[in-house]
């Protein structure tokens, strides 16, 4: 009978394109076509047993139990062939109950498919990418984020739980970008091309970060591979270069324009004074208005000329505390008229002495304190701090309780001719930036609408022909004794 069955099966299935195998519940092989024997590398000798791994033996038991109640069942098992190699297969079988014979069709689970990385099996890969300096993210092809290294989370200012299994789109939350750029980014991804975009993001302290995303589909891993790099330093440097170019162009033309305007203005002021002598007193009010407007024009021209002064400066050791005292004396009448109090705090560690140009530093301080006075309302406060931030850094800060600024204002305050004042020239802070750059310093601004603004200027003494503080104080004491 068995021989009859074997001949029948061989006649029916030997030429089939599928891998065919017939065996009993104990895995004793009754028949196997040539294709199956070659693919599985198993001898098709009758009465041999199908060897399985320990895990697959359990799976085979469940498979037999299913076949006792269902006409068809399937299982995924690992066969050990005669070469002692493991081959993963899927078997779909039918049970001939009266013979307890299983007739099965076998499909190979190719290594490529098996090794096509399941996105949840990235534990070793997680350890690998955590050592990469750039941000790295892996997104499954269904659009869900599954892996992110520490750098990526730091740049995004996110906890992994905030983005895990979320759409790839969430990476651009709280970021600014132009709509056509993000459209182009996703269009490239759809075409399976490398997609790039730079977005702007604010960190917790309100500072701008520029993040560069580069994404591509990895066919081998079956994931969307994204790298994130912080381009802030590079882009801010480019912006600074462009800003310097603008300043250079303005500086090249402004002095000539200012002088050309000042010449006719001098004539107008002279003739105006002559006409006033011979005019009725009832017209003097109009002369006052004209003279006031001419004076305002002259102030603007002075700002322009201050800005366009040559950068080669006469440098000497200066005491910033003495300069600030002079600045406050100059602006105190303006503070009294606006009922504003100027509070000063000086570091008692030592005299804030540096190598610089006294006149330019004084003009910088005047502009900062004057801006603060003009920002506060009647009865407000302007606070000035001057001292050592560290041994090699002197810090000056000027804060007010005024109107404050929004993000747009903060981004543009150092641009030429940008102003929020009704009668402002837009050159005061430009001069501040110019003076700070001349002295190899750094200026930062913190502001919040309705709460005020603080300008912080740091002068790095290590780049400023720094000598120890005691020597500088002795230098000034000697100078004072010679003067007296």
mmCIF file of N, CA, C and O in Angstrom, residues 263-314:
data_model
loop_
_atom_site.group_PDB
_atom_site.id
_atom_site.type_symbol
_atom_site.label_atom_id
_atom_site.label_comp_id
_atom_site.label_asym_id
_atom_site.label_seq_id
_atom_site.Cartn_x
_atom_site.Cartn_y
_atom_site.Cartn_z
ATOM 1 N N UNK A 263 27.402 120.195 3.741
ATOM 2 C CA UNK A 263 27.804 121.478 3.147
ATOM 3 C C UNK A 263 26.618 122.414 2.919
ATOM 4 O O UNK A 263 26.631 123.560 3.372
ATOM 5 N N UNK A 264 25.559 121.967 2.210
ATOM 6 C CA UNK A 264 24.414 122.876 2.049
ATOM 7 C C UNK A 264 23.703 123.149 3.368
ATOM 8 O O UNK A 264 23.108 124.228 3.541
ATOM 9 N N UNK A 265 23.747 122.199 4.303
ATOM 10 C CA UNK A 265 23.100 122.421 5.602
ATOM 11 C C UNK A 265 23.752 123.572 6.351
ATOM 12 O O UNK A 265 23.078 124.374 7.013
ATOM 13 N N UNK A 266 25.079 123.656 6.254
ATOM 14 C CA UNK A 266 25.792 124.762 6.917
ATOM 15 C C UNK A 266 25.337 126.103 6.350
ATOM 16 O O UNK A 266 25.107 127.076 7.098
ATOM 17 N N UNK A 267 25.190 126.151 5.035
ATOM 18 C CA UNK A 267 24.715 127.394 4.399
ATOM 19 C C UNK A 267 23.295 127.721 4.846
ATOM 20 O O UNK A 267 22.965 128.885 5.134
ATOM 21 N N UNK A 268 22.433 126.692 4.903
ATOM 22 C CA UNK A 268 21.034 126.914 5.298
ATOM 23 C C UNK A 268 20.968 127.457 6.724
ATOM 24 O O UNK A 268 20.213 128.405 7.010
ATOM 25 N N UNK A 269 21.760 126.856 7.640
ATOM 26 C CA UNK A 269 21.748 127.311 9.029
ATOM 27 C C UNK A 269 22.235 128.758 9.145
ATOM 28 O O UNK A 269 21.694 129.555 9.916
ATOM 29 N N UNK A 270 23.269 129.112 8.348
ATOM 30 C CA UNK A 270 23.786 130.487 8.392
ATOM 31 C C UNK A 270 22.758 131.493 7.909
ATOM 32 O O UNK A 270 22.511 132.520 8.573
ATOM 33 N N UNK A 271 22.125 131.200 6.735
ATOM 34 C CA UNK A 271 21.127 132.129 6.205
ATOM 35 C C UNK A 271 19.887 132.182 7.096
ATOM 36 O O UNK A 271 19.243 133.232 7.224
ATOM 37 N N UNK A 272 19.572 131.080 7.748
ATOM 38 C CA UNK A 272 18.413 131.045 8.635
ATOM 39 C C UNK A 272 18.619 131.986 9.818
ATOM 40 O O UNK A 272 17.694 132.705 10.233
ATOM 41 N N UNK A 273 19.822 131.995 10.372
ATOM 42 C CA UNK A 273 20.116 132.893 11.496
ATOM 43 C C UNK A 273 20.039 134.355 11.065
ATOM 44 O O UNK A 273 19.544 135.226 11.811
ATOM 45 N N UNK A 274 20.498 134.650 9.828
ATOM 46 C CA UNK A 274 20.425 136.019 9.334
ATOM 47 C C UNK A 274 18.971 136.462 9.139
ATOM 48 O O UNK A 274 18.577 137.580 9.516
ATOM 49 N N UNK A 275 18.170 135.601 8.568
ATOM 50 C CA UNK A 275 16.752 135.937 8.344
ATOM 51 C C UNK A 275 16.038 136.135 9.674
ATOM 52 O O UNK A 275 15.172 137.016 9.806
ATOM 53 N N UNK A 276 16.405 135.303 10.680
ATOM 54 C CA UNK A 276 15.733 135.390 11.974
ATOM 55 C C UNK A 276 15.948 136.756 12.624
ATOM 56 O O UNK A 276 15.053 137.273 13.305
ATOM 57 N N UNK A 277 17.133 137.313 12.422
ATOM 58 C CA UNK A 277 17.430 138.621 13.022
ATOM 59 C C UNK A 277 16.456 139.688 12.541
ATOM 60 O O UNK A 277 16.023 140.569 13.297
ATOM 61 N N UNK A 278 16.072 139.574 11.272
ATOM 62 C CA UNK A 278 15.216 140.610 10.676
ATOM 63 C C UNK A 278 13.729 140.217 10.646
ATOM 64 O O UNK A 278 12.921 140.907 10.020
ATOM 65 N N UNK A 279 13.379 139.149 11.294
ATOM 66 C CA UNK A 279 11.977 138.710 11.257
ATOM 67 C C UNK A 279 11.252 139.115 12.525
ATOM 68 O O UNK A 279 11.865 139.456 13.547
ATOM 69 N N UNK A 280 9.922 139.084 12.461
ATOM 70 C CA UNK A 280 9.097 139.402 13.628
ATOM 71 C C UNK A 280 9.182 138.276 14.640
ATOM 72 O O UNK A 280 9.353 137.105 14.299
ATOM 73 N N UNK A 281 9.003 138.659 15.925
ATOM 74 C CA UNK A 281 9.086 137.654 16.987
ATOM 75 C C UNK A 281 8.000 136.593 16.859
ATOM 76 O O UNK A 281 8.166 135.468 17.304
ATOM 77 N N UNK A 282 6.867 136.959 16.238
ATOM 78 C CA UNK A 282 5.781 135.993 16.109
ATOM 79 C C UNK A 282 6.159 134.817 15.187
ATOM 80 O O UNK A 282 5.527 133.773 15.211
ATOM 81 N N UNK A 283 7.202 135.028 14.379
ATOM 82 C CA UNK A 283 7.659 133.950 13.493
ATOM 83 C C UNK A 283 8.784 133.113 14.090
ATOM 84 O O UNK A 283 9.211 132.127 13.480
ATOM 85 N N UNK A 284 9.242 133.510 15.282
ATOM 86 C CA UNK A 284 10.376 132.806 15.883
ATOM 87 C C UNK A 284 10.047 131.341 16.196
ATOM 88 O O UNK A 284 10.931 130.480 16.196
ATOM 89 N N UNK A 285 8.781 131.069 16.494
ATOM 90 C CA UNK A 285 8.388 129.685 16.795
ATOM 91 C C UNK A 285 8.679 128.771 15.598
ATOM 92 O O UNK A 285 9.133 127.641 15.758
ATOM 93 N N UNK A 286 8.413 129.294 14.393
ATOM 94 C CA UNK A 286 8.668 128.494 13.193
ATOM 95 C C UNK A 286 10.168 128.294 12.974
ATOM 96 O O UNK A 286 10.611 127.233 12.527
ATOM 97 N N UNK A 287 10.934 129.369 13.296
ATOM 98 C CA UNK A 287 12.387 129.242 13.178
ATOM 99 C C UNK A 287 12.916 128.169 14.140
ATOM 100 O O UNK A 287 13.832 127.423 13.815
ATOM 101 N N UNK A 288 12.313 128.104 15.343
ATOM 102 C CA UNK A 288 12.729 127.097 16.326
ATOM 103 C C UNK A 288 12.500 125.674 15.788
ATOM 104 O O UNK A 288 13.324 124.776 15.981
ATOM 105 N N UNK A 289 11.349 125.500 15.127
ATOM 106 C CA UNK A 289 11.031 124.174 14.567
ATOM 107 C C UNK A 289 12.025 123.801 13.477
ATOM 108 O O UNK A 289 12.551 122.676 13.433
ATOM 109 N N UNK A 290 12.318 124.767 12.591
ATOM 110 C CA UNK A 290 13.254 124.503 11.498
ATOM 111 C C UNK A 290 14.644 124.191 12.046
ATOM 112 O O UNK A 290 15.310 123.248 11.598
ATOM 113 N N UNK A 291 15.078 124.985 13.042
ATOM 114 C CA UNK A 291 16.398 124.760 13.621
ATOM 115 C C UNK A 291 16.471 123.409 14.325
ATOM 116 O O UNK A 291 17.487 122.716 14.285
ATOM 117 N N UNK A 292 15.350 123.041 14.977
ATOM 118 C CA UNK A 292 15.301 121.743 15.653
ATOM 119 C C UNK A 292 15.434 120.596 14.652
ATOM 120 O O UNK A 292 16.164 119.626 14.890
ATOM 121 N N UNK A 293 14.744 120.706 13.526
ATOM 122 C CA UNK A 293 14.806 119.663 12.507
ATOM 123 C C UNK A 293 16.184 119.607 11.849
ATOM 124 O O UNK A 293 16.690 118.521 11.543
ATOM 125 N N UNK A 294 16.783 120.790 11.650
ATOM 126 C CA UNK A 294 18.136 120.819 11.106
ATOM 127 C C UNK A 294 19.132 120.178 12.066
ATOM 128 O O UNK A 294 20.069 119.497 11.648
ATOM 129 N N UNK A 295 18.911 120.390 13.373
ATOM 130 C CA UNK A 295 19.782 119.788 14.375
ATOM 131 C C UNK A 295 19.644 118.268 14.358
ATOM 132 O O UNK A 295 20.620 117.522 14.503
ATOM 133 N N UNK A 296 18.395 117.804 14.166
ATOM 134 C CA UNK A 296 18.172 116.360 14.103
ATOM 135 C C UNK A 296 18.872 115.767 12.880
ATOM 136 O O UNK A 296 19.446 114.677 12.947
ATOM 137 N N UNK A 297 18.832 116.484 11.772
ATOM 138 C CA UNK A 297 19.541 116.033 10.582
ATOM 139 C C UNK A 297 21.048 115.988 10.838
ATOM 140 O O UNK A 297 21.745 115.066 10.411
ATOM 141 N N UNK A 298 21.538 116.993 11.585
ATOM 142 C CA UNK A 298 22.971 117.043 11.884
ATOM 143 C C UNK A 298 23.380 115.878 12.784
ATOM 144 O O UNK A 298 24.458 115.293 12.611
ATOM 145 N N UNK A 299 22.497 115.515 13.732
ATOM 146 C CA UNK A 299 22.773 114.366 14.598
ATOM 147 C C UNK A 299 22.860 113.072 13.780
ATOM 148 O O UNK A 299 23.708 112.210 14.031
ATOM 149 N N UNK A 300 21.962 112.951 12.810
ATOM 150 C CA UNK A 300 21.978 111.780 11.940
ATOM 151 C C UNK A 300 23.290 111.704 11.161
ATOM 152 O O UNK A 300 23.909 110.643 11.041
ATOM 153 N N UNK A 301 23.722 112.852 10.659
ATOM 154 C CA UNK A 301 24.976 112.879 9.903
ATOM 155 C C UNK A 301 26.171 112.541 10.786
ATOM 156 O O UNK A 301 27.121 111.885 10.338
ATOM 157 N N UNK A 302 26.106 112.973 12.054
ATOM 158 C CA UNK A 302 27.188 112.625 12.982
ATOM 159 C C UNK A 302 27.248 111.121 13.193
ATOM 160 O O UNK A 302 28.331 110.529 13.244
ATOM 161 N N UNK A 303 26.047 110.490 13.323
ATOM 162 C CA UNK A 303 26.008 109.033 13.471
ATOM 163 C C UNK A 303 26.610 108.356 12.253
ATOM 164 O O UNK A 303 27.356 107.377 12.357
ATOM 165 N N UNK A 304 26.283 108.879 11.081
ATOM 166 C CA UNK A 304 26.813 108.310 9.845
ATOM 167 C C UNK A 304 28.329 108.446 9.786
ATOM 168 O O UNK A 304 29.043 107.525 9.395
ATOM 169 N N UNK A 305 28.820 109.605 10.183
ATOM 170 C CA UNK A 305 30.265 109.841 10.145
ATOM 171 C C UNK A 305 30.989 109.000 11.200
ATOM 172 O O UNK A 305 32.088 108.508 10.956
ATOM 173 N N UNK A 306 30.357 108.834 12.394
ATOM 174 C CA UNK A 306 30.953 107.976 13.424
ATOM 175 C C UNK A 306 31.086 106.545 12.921
ATOM 176 O O UNK A 306 32.089 105.869 13.149
ATOM 177 N N UNK A 307 30.041 106.111 12.219
ATOM 178 C CA UNK A 307 30.043 104.753 11.702
ATOM 179 C C UNK A 307 31.123 104.561 10.631
ATOM 180 O O UNK A 307 31.734 103.504 10.528
ATOM 181 N N UNK A 308 31.329 105.586 9.829
ATOM 182 C CA UNK A 308 32.245 105.445 8.691
ATOM 183 C C UNK A 308 33.683 105.815 9.018
ATOM 184 O O UNK A 308 34.514 105.881 8.124
ATOM 185 N N UNK A 309 33.984 106.032 10.302
ATOM 186 C CA UNK A 309 35.356 106.365 10.670
ATOM 187 C C UNK A 309 36.298 105.213 10.338
ATOM 188 O O UNK A 309 35.912 104.050 10.416
ATOM 189 N N UNK A 310 37.537 105.500 9.996
ATOM 190 C CA UNK A 310 38.502 104.428 9.704
ATOM 191 C C UNK A 310 38.662 103.492 10.902
ATOM 192 O O UNK A 310 38.551 103.916 12.049
ATOM 193 N N UNK A 311 38.908 102.204 10.628
ATOM 194 C CA UNK A 311 38.991 101.214 11.685
ATOM 195 C C UNK A 311 40.346 101.203 12.384
ATOM 196 O O UNK A 311 40.510 100.551 13.393
ATOM 197 N N UNK A 312 41.341 101.892 11.828
ATOM 198 C CA UNK A 312 42.629 101.945 12.493
ATOM 199 C C UNK A 312 42.529 102.919 13.650
ATOM 200 O O UNK A 312 42.338 104.121 13.468
ATOM 201 N N UNK A 313 42.624 102.388 14.881
ATOM 202 C CA UNK A 313 42.371 103.183 16.070
ATOM 203 C C UNK A 313 43.638 103.354 16.898
ATOM 204 O O UNK A 313 44.531 102.503 16.871
ATOM 205 N N UNK A 314 43.659 104.448 17.649
ATOM 206 C CA UNK A 314 44.721 104.643 18.630
ATOM 207 C C UNK A 314 44.307 103.904 19.897
ATOM 208 O O UNK A 314 43.299 104.237 20.526
#
